[in-house]
Structures are given as structure tokens and as C-alpha cells.
Short mmCIF file of C-alpha atoms in Angstrom, two decimals:
data_model
loop_
_atom_site.label_atom_id
_atom_site.label_comp_id
_atom_site.label_asym_id
_atom_site.label_seq_id
_atom_site.Cartn_x
_atom_site.Cartn_y
_atom_site.Cartn_z
CA MET A 166 9.36 -4.53 -29.06
CA ASN A 167 9.87 -4.35 -25.04
CA ILE A 168 8.00 -6.85 -22.91
CA LYS A 169 7.79 -6.13 -19.47
CA THR A 170 7.35 -9.12 -17.45
CA ILE A 171 7.36 -10.33 -13.52
CA ILE A 172 8.15 -13.02 -12.72
CA VAL A 173 7.03 -14.77 -9.15
CA ASP A 174 8.52 -17.80 -7.42
CA ASP A 175 9.72 -18.39 -3.96
CA SER A 176 13.02 -20.26 -5.15
CA GLU A 177 15.46 -18.19 -5.64
CA GLN A 178 17.08 -20.73 -7.89
CA ASP A 179 13.86 -21.03 -10.02
CA LEU A 180 14.00 -17.14 -10.29
CA THR A 181 17.88 -17.25 -11.32
CA THR A 182 17.11 -20.11 -14.07
CA LEU A 183 13.83 -18.24 -15.15
CA LYS A 184 15.31 -14.60 -15.91
CA LEU A 185 18.55 -16.86 -17.13
CA LYS A 186 15.98 -18.21 -20.10
CA PHE A 187 14.01 -14.63 -20.84
CA SER A 188 17.47 -13.36 -21.22
CA SER A 189 18.45 -15.96 -23.67
CA VAL A 190 15.30 -14.53 -26.12
CA LYS A 191 16.68 -11.71 -28.67
CA GLU A 192 13.53 -10.60 -30.03
CA PRO A 193 11.22 -9.43 -28.87
CA LEU A 194 13.38 -8.19 -25.14
CA TYR A 195 11.59 -9.73 -22.37
CA GLU A 196 12.49 -7.06 -19.63
CA VAL A 197 12.43 -8.97 -16.46
CA THR A 198 11.25 -7.69 -12.84
CA SER A 199 11.33 -10.88 -10.43
CA PHE A 200 9.98 -11.41 -6.82
CA ASN A 201 10.29 -14.47 -4.17
CA ASN A 202 7.55 -13.01 -2.18
CA PRO A 203 3.67 -13.73 -3.44
CA GLN A 204 2.46 -10.87 -0.86
CA ASP A 205 4.77 -8.06 -2.40
CA GLU A 206 2.01 -5.51 -2.99
CA ASN A 207 4.57 -4.51 -6.15
CA ILE A 208 3.76 -7.11 -7.73
CA PHE A 209 0.63 -5.24 -9.19
CA LYS A 210 2.09 -1.87 -8.90
CA ILE A 211 4.45 -2.28 -11.86
CA PRO A 212 2.50 -2.31 -15.07
CA ALA A 213 3.17 -5.48 -17.28
CA ASP A 214 2.27 -7.42 -20.57
CA LEU A 215 3.43 -11.04 -18.99
CA TYR A 216 3.46 -12.57 -16.04
CA VAL A 217 4.96 -16.09 -14.60
CA PHE A 218 3.81 -17.20 -11.27
CA ASP A 219 4.81 -20.34 -9.86
CA ILE A 220 1.40 -21.85 -8.60
CA ASP A 221 2.35 -23.46 -4.87
CA MET A 222 4.10 -21.22 -2.84
CA PRO A 223 3.11 -19.90 0.73
CA LYS A 224 0.65 -18.00 1.97
CA VAL A 225 -0.47 -16.47 -1.53
CA THR A 226 -0.82 -19.11 -5.26
CA GLY A 227 0.29 -18.45 -8.37
CA PHE A 228 -3.32 -19.26 -8.65
CA GLU A 229 -4.94 -16.56 -6.69
CA LEU A 230 -2.17 -13.73 -8.06
CA ALA A 231 -3.57 -15.00 -11.57
CA LYS A 232 -7.65 -14.19 -10.51
CA LYS A 233 -5.92 -10.64 -9.49
CA ILE A 234 -3.87 -9.86 -12.39
CA ASN A 235 -7.17 -11.07 -14.59
CA GLU A 236 -9.11 -8.64 -12.49
CA LEU A 237 -7.06 -5.36 -13.29
CA SER A 238 -6.32 -5.76 -17.02
CA ASN A 239 -7.67 -7.48 -19.98
CA THR A 240 -5.00 -7.94 -21.68
CA ALA A 241 -1.83 -9.16 -19.81
CA SER A 242 -0.66 -12.74 -20.22
CA VAL A 243 -0.37 -15.24 -17.77
CA ILE A 244 1.99 -18.51 -17.65
CA PHE A 245 2.40 -20.73 -14.52
CA CYS A 246 5.43 -22.75 -14.56
CA SER A 247 5.50 -25.10 -11.59
CA GLN A 248 7.00 -28.44 -10.72
CA HIS A 249 3.44 -29.70 -10.00
CA ASP A 250 2.48 -31.18 -13.68
CA ASP A 251 -0.88 -31.97 -12.42
CA LEU A 252 -1.98 -28.59 -11.44
CA VAL A 253 -2.21 -28.08 -15.33
CA PHE A 254 -5.76 -29.31 -15.07
CA GLU A 255 -6.78 -27.04 -12.04
CA SER A 256 -5.36 -24.14 -14.03
CA PHE A 257 -7.63 -24.61 -16.88
CA ARG A 258 -10.87 -22.73 -15.19
CA LEU A 259 -8.45 -19.86 -14.96
CA ASN A 260 -7.68 -17.31 -17.80
CA PHE A 261 -4.04 -18.24 -18.87
CA ASN A 262 -2.03 -18.38 -21.75
CA TYR A 263 0.33 -21.60 -20.75
CA PHE A 264 1.59 -24.08 -18.75
CA ILE A 265 5.34 -24.83 -18.02
CA ARG A 266 6.26 -27.81 -16.04
CA LYS A 267 9.74 -27.01 -14.39
CA SER A 268 10.46 -30.93 -15.07
CA ASN A 269 10.56 -30.25 -18.80
CA LEU A 270 11.73 -26.33 -18.79
CA ASP A 271 13.57 -26.21 -21.85
CA GLN A 272 10.84 -27.27 -24.14
CA ASP A 273 7.58 -25.83 -22.20
CA PHE A 274 9.47 -22.78 -22.67
CA LYS A 275 10.68 -22.64 -26.14
CA TYR A 276 6.65 -23.56 -27.08
CA ALA A 277 5.82 -20.84 -25.20
CA ILE A 278 7.68 -18.25 -26.15
CA GLU A 279 6.57 -18.76 -29.60
CA LYS A 280 3.02 -18.67 -28.44
CA LEU A 281 3.82 -15.53 -27.03
CA ASN A 282 6.01 -13.14 -29.71
CA HIS A 283 2.82 -14.52 -31.92
CA GLN A 284 0.86 -12.56 -29.28
CA PHE A 285 2.09 -9.89 -28.59
CA ILE A 286 3.56 -8.67 -32.13
CA ASN A 287 -0.52 -8.95 -32.91
CA GLN A 288 -0.49 -6.16 -30.16
CA HIS A 289 1.85 -3.99 -31.37
CA LYS A 290 -0.35 -3.69 -34.35
CA TYR A 291 -2.25 -0.21 -35.45
CA TYR A 292 -5.18 1.00 -37.14
CA LEU A 293 -4.87 4.51 -38.57
CA TYR A 294 -8.02 6.18 -37.51
CA ASN A 295 -8.56 9.48 -39.86
CA SER A 296 -11.87 11.85 -39.07
CA THR A 297 -12.02 15.14 -39.80
CA GLU A 298 -11.44 15.95 -36.51
CA VAL A 299 -8.44 13.96 -35.84
CA LYS A 300 -5.44 11.60 -36.91
CA ARG A 301 -4.41 8.85 -34.64
CA LYS A 302 -2.76 4.98 -34.13
CA ILE A 303 -5.48 2.69 -32.63
CA PRO A 304 -3.64 -0.63 -30.80
CA LEU A 305 -5.72 -3.22 -32.33
CA HIS A 306 -5.89 -4.69 -28.96
CA GLN A 307 -7.76 -1.73 -27.59
CA ILE A 308 -10.50 -2.21 -30.00
CA ILE A 309 -12.98 -4.15 -28.05
CA SER A 310 -15.87 -3.76 -31.46
CA ILE A 311 -16.77 -1.67 -34.08
CA GLU A 312 -20.44 -0.83 -35.50
CA VAL A 313 -21.68 0.42 -38.82
CA SER A 314 -24.84 2.70 -38.65
CA HIS A 315 -26.00 4.94 -41.55
CA ASN A 316 -22.27 4.66 -43.24
CA TYR A 317 -20.82 5.77 -40.18
CA CYS A 318 -18.68 3.55 -37.70
CA SER A 319 -18.05 3.66 -34.48
CA PHE A 320 -15.36 2.06 -32.74
CA TYR A 321 -15.87 0.99 -29.26
CA LEU A 322 -12.30 1.53 -26.85
CA GLU A 323 -11.01 -0.72 -24.08
CA ASN A 324 -11.09 2.38 -21.92
CA SER A 325 -15.11 3.37 -22.77
CA GLU A 326 -14.26 5.71 -25.68
CA VAL A 327 -16.11 6.03 -28.41
CA LEU A 328 -14.68 7.07 -31.89
CA THR A 329 -16.74 7.55 -35.19
CA GLN A 330 -15.22 7.42 -38.20
CA ARG A 331 -17.27 7.73 -42.20
CA LYS A 332 -16.20 4.30 -44.01
CA SER A 333 -17.69 1.27 -44.75
CA ILE A 334 -17.39 -1.79 -42.67
CA SER A 335 -16.17 -3.83 -45.47
CA ALA A 336 -13.12 -1.24 -45.84
CA ILE A 337 -12.12 -1.57 -42.33
CA GLU A 338 -12.46 -5.08 -41.91
CA LYS A 339 -9.85 -5.13 -44.99
CA GLU A 340 -7.64 -2.55 -43.00
CA LEU A 341 -7.35 -3.99 -39.53
CA ASN A 342 -5.32 -7.48 -40.75
CA PHE A 343 -5.72 -8.35 -37.12
CA SER A 344 -6.56 -12.35 -36.47
CA TYR A 345 -8.50 -11.68 -33.73
CA PHE A 346 -11.08 -10.14 -35.47
CA VAL A 347 -14.20 -11.77 -36.31
CA ARG A 348 -17.13 -10.41 -38.61
CA ILE A 349 -20.45 -11.79 -37.06
CA HIS A 350 -22.81 -9.95 -38.42
CA SER A 351 -23.38 -7.27 -41.34
CA SER A 352 -23.24 -4.11 -38.96
CA TYR A 353 -20.78 -5.40 -36.11
CA LEU A 354 -17.29 -6.63 -35.94
CA ILE A 355 -15.60 -7.69 -32.86
CA ASN A 356 -11.85 -8.62 -31.21
CA ILE A 357 -12.68 -12.23 -29.73
CA GLN A 358 -10.29 -11.04 -27.07
CA TYR A 359 -13.49 -9.63 -25.65
CA ILE A 360 -15.72 -12.04 -25.62
CA ASP A 361 -17.36 -12.85 -22.65
CA SER A 362 -19.30 -16.13 -23.61
CA LEU A 363 -21.49 -16.83 -26.50
CA LYS A 364 -24.93 -17.81 -25.90
CA SER A 365 -27.32 -18.96 -28.86
CA ASN A 366 -26.84 -16.37 -31.53
CA LYS A 367 -25.39 -13.75 -29.20
CA ALA A 368 -22.01 -12.87 -28.27
CA ILE A 369 -21.70 -11.07 -25.07
CA LEU A 370 -18.76 -8.88 -24.63
CA LYS A 371 -16.30 -7.60 -21.27
CA ASN A 372 -17.65 -4.39 -21.58
CA GLY A 373 -21.40 -5.64 -21.42
CA HIS A 374 -22.59 -5.10 -24.75
CA ILE A 375 -24.51 -7.66 -26.12
CA LEU A 376 -24.47 -8.49 -30.16
CA PRO A 377 -26.37 -10.28 -32.12
CA ILE A 378 -24.53 -13.24 -34.39
CA SER A 379 -26.28 -13.75 -37.93
CA ARG A 380 -27.25 -17.25 -38.94
CA SER A 381 -24.61 -17.62 -41.63
CA LYS A 382 -21.94 -16.33 -39.16
CA LEU A 383 -22.66 -18.57 -36.09
CA LYS A 384 -19.91 -21.58 -36.99
CA LEU A 385 -17.62 -19.12 -37.87
CA VAL A 386 -17.85 -16.95 -34.92
CA ASN A 387 -18.03 -20.13 -32.85
CA ASP A 388 -14.63 -21.64 -34.44
CA ALA A 389 -12.97 -18.68 -33.74
CA TYR A 390 -13.28 -18.27 -30.73
CA ASN A 391 -12.46 -21.70 -29.68
CA SER A 392 -9.72 -21.48 -31.39
CA PHE A 393 -8.44 -18.05 -29.45
CA ARG A 394 -9.67 -20.19 -25.73
CA ILE A 395 -7.38 -23.14 -27.10
CA GLU A 396 -4.43 -20.63 -28.00
CA ARG A 397 -4.79 -18.84 -24.52
#
């Protein structure tokens, strides 16, 4: 498993240090492309799993780059790496995975890698979809939600595709073995990564779907979502 990684930092010295850090990770392998110009258009043209941004850069900040990445991808991970420790509080308003303090690089990098490795391993798990017409492996991180109706389950995918399979939702739940899925209702399984917000007894997903949460599942769903946000 190779993790395509992009690092953006206007300091050549810091770029070199970070590249050495990632090259020291033996498994999984982090394939690093680096940029010292935050305005380089290739930052967004090269597909990547992980982006590492310095924050305080001329003309374009790491926060601005992260906003752009969040608009382009639901699955890419973002790490901020800065010598300004106080910016960690401002970064909370953005969807990011970790904040590495350059003043505490060794310890913070080690912890960030542990979290990322767990996340990327989960992202490379698959569900074996098997219908009368087709068999295929669906990456679990691409499944937004699963809905059951009249003994058929519909899989709503990130690319807007909908697949239907004759199978019980309980059987599918057991097969998924993926920590980010939660049963919110007798008829619905959702991927926590695609929750935009929770309001009362409803889950609002990033694809615009609004799904009901049964009263008995409210605490479970809220706890799972809050844990996911802390982990991220």
C-alpha cells in the first residue's frame, strides 16, 4: 500500500526534514511530492491521499490550501505543520487530521503517522458486492450509506452510483467490519465520514440525503460521530 503525499512549505530546509521523516516510515510507503511555492497549480492537479501544509506562507496560507482540498475531495487527509503553535486553535474550524508542531516535530510526527496508518488501512478495505449481474469489490470508504427496502439493500456510493443487492442489512453490517459504519436505524447504515451534521433525530449527509435516526440509536450515533471528529 502506497500513500501518495504532497508537502507544501516555503522553507526548503523544512521540506527536506519532512521528506526525510516520511522516508523513514517503512510501512505503508509514503510517496512524497514537495512544493515550496504554495501558488503552484500542480498542487491540485496531482492526485494525493495526504496533504501536509505549512500555514504561514507568502500570498497563500496553508488554511487556504486546506479549504481548496476539502472542496475537491471527501477522502483526502490534511495535516498542518507549523512553527506557530498558537495557530492550532484557528485550525479547528477546518476539516483536518492533525497539527504537527515544528518545535515538537519528532513526537508529533510519530503520533500523526500512527493515526494516519490506522485510517489508510481502513480505507483499503473492500466489500465484495455480488449480484446476479455483476461481482465487484467496493472500497468501503466510497460507500456513503446503505438502505434496505423489501429485502433489497441499496448502496449509495461517493460517485453518485447506486447498487442494489438482495441481502439483509444485518448480514451486510457483519461483513463490513469497518469502524466508520454505524447503524442509525433498522433500515439504514451510514459511513460516519460522510455525515455533514446531526440535527435532533436526523443525520444530514454530504450528498444531501437526510436520514432518520431511531431513538434507541441516538446516543450511539452521537458518540460515534464525536469520536470520529476527535480522531480526525
